[in-house]
Amino acid sequence: MELISVKEAPKEFKVALLKALNYNVDKNGFVIDSNGKRVIDKYVDRAVRLENMAIFPGSTIVMDDNPLSIASYIEEHGEIA
């Protein structure tokens, strides 16, 4: 499985990717769910911004791309192959 970073991807690509996963972005740049609520990174308990989002293979978890979130995700779900 190939990992692809979306960090440098165009905004339009990130928004399209989120829409395909039934998410969207609010007017302030935060990722929102299908109910219009901001997505909260469960590992650091803060809202996820479009420019800092990370989506890992095999999941629809949208989280912040900071090292604590990534390490916590890997600890909970195992290493990414």
Short mmCIF file of N, CA and C in Angstrom, two decimals, residues 9 16 19 25 29-30 32-33 35 37 39 46 49 59 61 63-64 67 69 71 78:
data_model
loop_
_atom_site.label_atom_id
_atom_site.label_comp_id
_atom_site.label_asym_id
_atom_site.label_seq_id
_atom_site.Cartn_x
_atom_site.Cartn_y
_atom_site.Cartn_z
N ALA A 9 -1.08 19.10 -1.05
CA ALA A 9 -2.11 18.99 -2.10
C ALA A 9 -2.91 20.29 -2.17
N ALA A 16 -12.41 17.89 -2.03
CA ALA A 16 -13.04 16.81 -2.79
C ALA A 16 -12.85 15.47 -2.07
N LYS A 19 -15.22 15.41 0.86
CA LYS A 19 -16.60 15.21 0.40
C LYS A 19 -16.85 13.75 0.03
N VAL A 25 -15.93 21.25 4.74
CA VAL A 25 -15.12 22.27 5.41
C VAL A 25 -16.01 23.48 5.66
N GLY A 29 -12.46 27.12 7.75
CA GLY A 29 -11.39 26.19 7.40
C GLY A 29 -11.32 24.95 8.26
N PHE A 30 -12.36 24.69 9.06
CA PHE A 30 -12.37 23.49 9.90
C PHE A 30 -13.13 22.37 9.20
N ILE A 32 -15.73 19.50 8.93
CA ILE A 32 -17.00 19.24 9.60
C ILE A 32 -17.57 17.91 9.12
N ASP A 33 -18.38 17.29 9.99
CA ASP A 33 -19.00 16.02 9.62
C ASP A 33 -20.31 16.27 8.87
N ASN A 35 -23.22 16.26 9.84
CA ASN A 35 -24.18 17.03 10.63
C ASN A 35 -23.77 18.49 10.80
N LYS A 37 -21.04 19.51 12.32
CA LYS A 37 -20.24 19.69 13.54
C LYS A 37 -18.75 19.54 13.21
N VAL A 39 -15.08 18.36 13.29
CA VAL A 39 -14.44 17.09 13.62
C VAL A 39 -13.37 17.38 14.66
N ARG A 46 -8.89 18.60 19.82
CA ARG A 46 -9.06 19.90 19.19
C ARG A 46 -9.59 19.72 17.78
N ARG A 49 -8.28 21.37 11.30
CA ARG A 49 -8.30 22.35 10.22
C ARG A 49 -7.93 21.65 8.91
N SER A 59 -9.02 3.85 6.99
CA SER A 59 -9.84 4.51 8.00
C SER A 59 -10.57 5.68 7.38
N ILE A 61 -11.02 8.12 9.71
CA ILE A 61 -10.71 9.02 10.82
C ILE A 61 -9.95 10.21 10.26
N MET A 63 -7.94 13.45 11.34
CA MET A 63 -7.30 13.98 12.54
C MET A 63 -6.24 14.99 12.17
N ASP A 64 -5.74 15.67 13.18
CA ASP A 64 -4.69 16.65 13.01
C ASP A 64 -3.40 15.91 12.67
N PRO A 67 2.51 15.30 15.57
CA PRO A 67 3.15 14.05 15.96
C PRO A 67 2.42 13.27 17.07
N SER A 69 -0.87 13.11 17.65
CA SER A 69 -2.00 12.41 17.06
C SER A 69 -1.56 11.20 16.26
N ALA A 71 1.29 9.44 16.49
CA ALA A 71 1.81 8.40 17.38
C ALA A 71 0.69 7.68 18.13
N GLY A 78 -1.89 0.02 15.41
CA GLY A 78 -0.76 -0.71 14.87
C GLY A 78 -0.07 0.06 13.77
#
